[in-house]
Amino acid sequence: QVQLVESGGGLVQAGGSLRLSCEVSGSIFSINTFRWFRQAPGKQREWVATITDTPSTNYANSVKGRFTISRDNSKKTVYLQMNSLKPEDTAVYYCKLIAARDYWGQGTQVTVSS
Protein backbone atom coordinates (compact mmCIF):
# COMPACT_ATOMS: atom_id res chain seq x y z
CA GLN A 1 0.00 0.00 0.00
CA VAL A 2 1.36 3.40 -1.00
CA GLN A 3 1.52 5.93 1.79
CA LEU A 4 2.85 9.50 1.91
CA VAL A 5 3.41 11.26 5.23
CA GLU A 6 4.27 14.96 5.33
CA SER A 7 5.99 16.59 8.29
CA GLY A 8 7.94 19.73 9.20
CA GLY A 9 5.16 22.29 9.16
CA GLY A 10 4.73 24.84 11.92
CA LEU A 11 4.55 28.51 12.86
CA VAL A 12 7.33 30.85 11.70
CA GLN A 13 7.84 34.59 11.40
CA ALA A 14 8.02 36.31 8.03
CA GLY A 15 11.50 35.93 6.59
CA GLY A 16 12.07 32.61 8.33
CA SER A 17 12.60 29.12 6.94
CA LEU A 18 11.09 25.64 7.17
CA ARG A 19 11.93 22.30 5.58
CA LEU A 20 9.02 20.01 4.79
CA SER A 21 9.50 16.26 4.38
CA CYS A 22 7.39 13.68 2.56
CA GLU A 23 8.22 10.11 3.54
CA VAL A 24 7.02 7.50 1.04
CA SER A 25 6.38 3.78 1.43
CA GLY A 26 5.04 1.09 -0.89
CA SER A 27 6.29 2.63 -4.18
CA ILE A 28 9.17 2.28 -6.64
CA PHE A 29 10.42 5.59 -5.32
CA SER A 30 13.41 6.08 -7.65
CA ILE A 31 11.26 6.30 -10.81
CA ASN A 32 8.43 8.36 -9.33
CA THR A 33 7.67 12.01 -9.97
CA PHE A 34 6.54 14.07 -6.97
CA ARG A 35 4.78 17.39 -6.63
CA TRP A 36 4.12 19.78 -3.77
CA PHE A 37 0.79 21.61 -3.65
CA ARG A 38 -0.66 24.05 -1.15
CA GLN A 39 -4.13 25.25 -0.24
CA ALA A 40 -4.94 28.36 1.75
CA PRO A 41 -8.37 28.97 3.36
CA GLY A 42 -10.92 30.07 0.77
CA LYS A 43 -8.55 29.47 -2.15
CA GLN A 44 -8.05 26.74 -4.73
CA ARG A 45 -5.28 24.22 -4.30
CA GLU A 46 -2.25 25.41 -6.25
CA TRP A 47 0.83 23.67 -7.57
CA VAL A 48 4.11 24.68 -5.93
CA ALA A 49 6.94 22.49 -7.27
CA THR A 50 7.75 19.28 -9.17
CA ILE A 51 10.69 16.89 -9.11
CA THR A 52 11.21 13.97 -11.53
CA ASP A 53 13.45 10.92 -11.45
CA THR A 54 16.18 12.67 -13.50
CA PRO A 55 15.91 14.74 -11.26
CA SER A 56 14.61 17.81 -13.02
CA THR A 57 12.70 20.49 -11.12
CA ASN A 58 10.08 23.14 -11.81
CA TYR A 59 8.58 25.84 -9.60
CA ALA A 60 5.59 28.11 -9.50
CA ASN A 61 6.54 31.73 -10.13
CA SER A 62 5.31 32.69 -6.67
CA VAL A 63 7.99 30.56 -4.97
CA LYS A 64 10.81 30.56 -7.53
CA GLY A 65 14.09 31.62 -5.94
CA ARG A 66 12.78 30.99 -2.42
CA PHE A 67 11.78 27.30 -2.37
CA THR A 68 13.86 24.26 -3.35
CA ILE A 69 12.48 20.77 -3.99
CA SER A 70 14.83 17.80 -3.62
CA ARG A 71 14.79 14.05 -3.07
CA ASP A 72 16.79 11.37 -1.29
CA ASN A 73 16.22 8.01 -2.97
CA SER A 74 17.97 6.07 -0.19
CA LYS A 75 15.57 7.51 2.37
CA LYS A 76 12.56 7.50 0.00
CA THR A 77 11.87 11.08 1.02
CA VAL A 78 11.13 14.26 -0.92
CA TYR A 79 11.82 17.66 0.64
CA LEU A 80 10.67 21.23 0.22
CA GLN A 81 13.11 23.79 1.61
CA MET A 82 11.22 27.05 2.16
CA ASN A 83 13.21 30.25 2.69
CA SER A 84 12.24 33.92 2.96
CA LEU A 85 8.73 32.93 3.95
CA LYS A 86 5.89 35.40 3.52
CA PRO A 87 2.44 35.53 5.17
CA GLU A 88 0.91 34.63 1.80
CA ASP A 89 2.75 31.29 1.99
CA THR A 90 0.41 30.28 4.81
CA ALA A 91 -1.41 27.12 3.72
CA VAL A 92 -1.71 23.37 4.14
CA TYR A 93 1.05 21.79 2.08
CA TYR A 94 0.47 18.44 0.36
CA CYS A 95 2.82 15.92 -1.25
CA LYS A 96 1.58 14.09 -4.38
CA LEU A 97 3.02 10.96 -6.02
CA ILE A 98 2.50 10.78 -9.80
CA ALA A 99 2.20 7.22 -11.13
CA ALA A 100 -0.33 4.94 -12.84
CA ARG A 101 -2.61 6.29 -10.14
CA ASP A 102 -1.93 9.33 -7.97
CA TYR A 103 -1.50 9.40 -4.21
CA TRP A 104 -1.75 12.28 -1.74
CA GLY A 105 -0.40 12.76 1.74
CA GLN A 106 -2.50 14.08 4.61
CA GLY A 107 -0.97 17.56 4.49
CA THR A 108 1.01 19.66 6.96
CA GLN A 109 0.10 23.16 8.14
CA VAL A 110 2.48 26.06 7.50
CA THR A 111 1.66 29.38 9.16
CA VAL A 112 3.76 32.50 8.55
CA SER A 113 3.14 35.41 10.92
CA SER A 114 3.77 39.06 10.13
PDB file of C-alpha atoms in Angstrom:
ATOM      1  CA  GLN A   1       0.000   0.000   0.000  1.00  0.00           C
ATOM      2  CA  VAL A   2       1.356   3.400  -0.999  1.00  0.00           C
ATOM      3  CA  GLN A   3       1.520   5.934   1.794  1.00  0.00           C
ATOM      4  CA  LEU A   4       2.851   9.501   1.911  1.00  0.00           C
ATOM      5  CA  VAL A   5       3.413  11.263   5.231  1.00  0.00           C
ATOM      6  CA  GLU A   6       4.273  14.964   5.332  1.00  0.00           C
ATOM      7  CA  SER A   7       5.993  16.592   8.289  1.00  0.00           C
ATOM      8  CA  GLY A   8       7.936  19.725   9.202  1.00  0.00           C
ATOM      9  CA  GLY A   9       5.163  22.294   9.165  1.00  0.00           C
ATOM     10  CA  GLY A  10       4.727  24.842  11.919  1.00  0.00           C
ATOM     11  CA  LEU A  11       4.552  28.511  12.859  1.00  0.00           C
ATOM     12  CA  VAL A  12       7.330  30.845  11.704  1.00  0.00           C
ATOM     13  CA  GLN A  13       7.842  34.588  11.395  1.00  0.00           C
ATOM     14  CA  ALA A  14       8.021  36.313   8.031  1.00  0.00           C
ATOM     15  CA  GLY A  15      11.499  35.929   6.588  1.00  0.00           C
ATOM     16  CA  GLY A  16      12.071  32.613   8.331  1.00  0.00           C
ATOM     17  CA  SER A  17      12.602  29.119   6.942  1.00  0.00           C
ATOM     18  CA  LEU A  18      11.094  25.645   7.167  1.00  0.00           C
ATOM     19  CA  ARG A  19      11.928  22.299   5.585  1.00  0.00           C
ATOM     20  CA  LEU A  20       9.023  20.012   4.788  1.00  0.00           C
ATOM     21  CA  SER A  21       9.498  16.259   4.382  1.00  0.00           C
ATOM     22  CA  CYS A  22       7.388  13.684   2.562  1.00  0.00           C
ATOM     23  CA  GLU A  23       8.222  10.106   3.540  1.00  0.00           C
ATOM     24  CA  VAL A  24       7.023   7.499   1.039  1.00  0.00           C
ATOM     25  CA  SER A  25       6.384   3.785   1.434  1.00  0.00           C
ATOM     26  CA  GLY A  26       5.044   1.090  -0.894  1.00  0.00           C
ATOM     27  CA  SER A  27       6.293   2.629  -4.175  1.00  0.00           C
ATOM     28  CA  ILE A  28       9.172   2.282  -6.637  1.00  0.00           C
ATOM     29  CA  PHE A  29      10.420   5.595  -5.322  1.00  0.00           C
ATOM     30  CA  SER A  30      13.413   6.075  -7.648  1.00  0.00           C
ATOM     31  CA  ILE A  31      11.256   6.304 -10.808  1.00  0.00           C
ATOM     32  CA  ASN A  32       8.429   8.363  -9.327  1.00  0.00           C
ATOM     33  CA  THR A  33       7.672  12.014  -9.966  1.00  0.00           C
ATOM     34  CA  PHE A  34       6.539  14.071  -6.968  1.00  0.00           C
ATOM     35  CA  ARG A  35       4.785  17.395  -6.634  1.00  0.00           C
ATOM     36  CA  TRP A  36       4.115  19.775  -3.774  1.00  0.00           C
ATOM     37  CA  PHE A  37       0.788  21.614  -3.651  1.00  0.00           C
ATOM     38  CA  ARG A  38      -0.656  24.050  -1.146  1.00  0.00           C
ATOM     39  CA  GLN A  39      -4.126  25.248  -0.240  1.00  0.00           C
ATOM     40  CA  ALA A  40      -4.943  28.362   1.754  1.00  0.00           C
ATOM     41  CA  PRO A  41      -8.366  28.972   3.360  1.00  0.00           C
ATOM     42  CA  GLY A  42     -10.915  30.067   0.769  1.00  0.00           C
ATOM     43  CA  LYS A  43      -8.551  29.466  -2.145  1.00  0.00           C
ATOM     44  CA  GLN A  44      -8.053  26.744  -4.733  1.00  0.00           C
ATOM     45  CA  ARG A  45      -5.285  24.219  -4.305  1.00  0.00           C
ATOM     46  CA  GLU A  46      -2.249  25.414  -6.253  1.00  0.00           C
ATOM     47  CA  TRP A  47       0.835  23.670  -7.570  1.00  0.00           C
ATOM     48  CA  VAL A  48       4.111  24.684  -5.925  1.00  0.00           C
ATOM     49  CA  ALA A  49       6.944  22.493  -7.266  1.00  0.00           C
ATOM     50  CA  THR A  50       7.747  19.276  -9.171  1.00  0.00           C
ATOM     51  CA  ILE A  51      10.693  16.890  -9.114  1.00  0.00           C
ATOM     52  CA  THR A  52      11.206  13.969 -11.528  1.00  0.00           C
ATOM     53  CA  ASP A  53      13.452  10.917 -11.450  1.00  0.00           C
ATOM     54  CA  THR A  54      16.180  12.672 -13.498  1.00  0.00           C
ATOM     55  CA  PRO A  55      15.908  14.739 -11.261  1.00  0.00           C
ATOM     56  CA  SER A  56      14.613  17.813 -13.019  1.00  0.00           C
ATOM     57  CA  THR A  57      12.698  20.491 -11.125  1.00  0.00           C
ATOM     58  CA  ASN A  58      10.083  23.139 -11.812  1.00  0.00           C
ATOM     59  CA  TYR A  59       8.583  25.840  -9.598  1.00  0.00           C
ATOM     60  CA  ALA A  60       5.593  28.115  -9.503  1.00  0.00           C
ATOM     61  CA  ASN A  61       6.536  31.732 -10.131  1.00  0.00           C
ATOM     62  CA  SER A  62       5.307  32.688  -6.671  1.00  0.00           C
ATOM     63  CA  VAL A  63       7.991  30.564  -4.967  1.00  0.00           C
ATOM     64  CA  LYS A  64      10.808  30.560  -7.531  1.00  0.00           C
ATOM     65  CA  GLY A  65      14.089  31.617  -5.943  1.00  0.00           C
ATOM     66  CA  ARG A  66      12.778  30.994  -2.421  1.00  0.00           C
ATOM     67  CA  PHE A  67      11.783  27.302  -2.366  1.00  0.00           C
ATOM     68  CA  THR A  68      13.862  24.257  -3.349  1.00  0.00           C
ATOM     69  CA  ILE A  69      12.479  20.774  -3.988  1.00  0.00           C
ATOM     70  CA  SER A  70      14.828  17.801  -3.616  1.00  0.00           C
ATOM     71  CA  ARG A  71      14.795  14.049  -3.072  1.00  0.00           C
ATOM     72  CA  ASP A  72      16.792  11.367  -1.290  1.00  0.00           C
ATOM     73  CA  ASN A  73      16.221   8.006  -2.970  1.00  0.00           C
ATOM     74  CA  SER A  74      17.973   6.072  -0.195  1.00  0.00           C
ATOM     75  CA  LYS A  75      15.568   7.512   2.373  1.00  0.00           C
ATOM     76  CA  LYS A  76      12.563   7.499   0.005  1.00  0.00           C
ATOM     77  CA  THR A  77      11.871  11.082   1.022  1.00  0.00           C
ATOM     78  CA  VAL A  78      11.131  14.262  -0.921  1.00  0.00           C
ATOM     79  CA  TYR A  79      11.817  17.660   0.639  1.00  0.00           C
ATOM     80  CA  LEU A  80      10.672  21.230   0.220  1.00  0.00           C
ATOM     81  CA  GLN A  81      13.109  23.793   1.612  1.00  0.00           C
ATOM     82  CA  MET A  82      11.220  27.046   2.165  1.00  0.00           C
ATOM     83  CA  ASN A  83      13.211  30.253   2.692  1.00  0.00           C
ATOM     84  CA  SER A  84      12.240  33.921   2.956  1.00  0.00           C
ATOM     85  CA  LEU A  85       8.729  32.932   3.949  1.00  0.00           C
ATOM     86  CA  LYS A  86       5.885  35.404   3.523  1.00  0.00           C
ATOM     87  CA  PRO A  87       2.441  35.533   5.174  1.00  0.00           C
ATOM     88  CA  GLU A  88       0.912  34.632   1.799  1.00  0.00           C
ATOM     89  CA  ASP A  89       2.751  31.291   1.988  1.00  0.00           C
ATOM     90  CA  THR A  90       0.414  30.275   4.815  1.00  0.00           C
ATOM     91  CA  ALA A  91      -1.412  27.115   3.720  1.00  0.00           C
ATOM     92  CA  VAL A  92      -1.711  23.375   4.144  1.00  0.00           C
ATOM     93  CA  TYR A  93       1.055  21.787   2.076  1.00  0.00           C
ATOM     94  CA  TYR A  94       0.469  18.435   0.360  1.00  0.00           C
ATOM     95  CA  CYS A  95       2.824  15.923  -1.255  1.00  0.00           C
ATOM     96  CA  LYS A  96       1.583  14.085  -4.378  1.00  0.00           C
ATOM     97  CA  LEU A  97       3.021  10.963  -6.022  1.00  0.00           C
ATOM     98  CA  ILE A  98       2.498  10.783  -9.795  1.00  0.00           C
ATOM     99  CA  ALA A  99       2.204   7.218 -11.132  1.00  0.00           C
ATOM    100  CA  ALA A 100      -0.326   4.936 -12.835  1.00  0.00           C
ATOM    101  CA  ARG A 101      -2.607   6.289 -10.144  1.00  0.00           C
ATOM    102  CA  ASP A 102      -1.934   9.326  -7.975  1.00  0.00           C
ATOM    103  CA  TYR A 103      -1.504   9.396  -4.212  1.00  0.00           C
ATOM    104  CA  TRP A 104      -1.748  12.284  -1.743  1.00  0.00           C
ATOM    105  CA  GLY A 105      -0.399  12.764   1.741  1.00  0.00           C
ATOM    106  CA  GLN A 106      -2.502  14.085   4.609  1.00  0.00           C
ATOM    107  CA  GLY A 107      -0.967  17.562   4.493  1.00  0.00           C
ATOM    108  CA  THR A 108       1.006  19.661   6.956  1.00  0.00           C
ATOM    109  CA  GLN A 109       0.096  23.165   8.139  1.00  0.00           C
ATOM    110  CA  VAL A 110       2.482  26.060   7.502  1.00  0.00           C
ATOM    111  CA  THR A 111       1.657  29.378   9.162  1.00  0.00           C
ATOM    112  CA  VAL A 112       3.757  32.496   8.555  1.00  0.00           C
ATOM    113  CA  SER A 113       3.140  35.406  10.920  1.00  0.00           C
ATOM    114  CA  SER A 114       3.771  39.061  10.126  1.00  0.00           C
TER     115      SER A 114
END
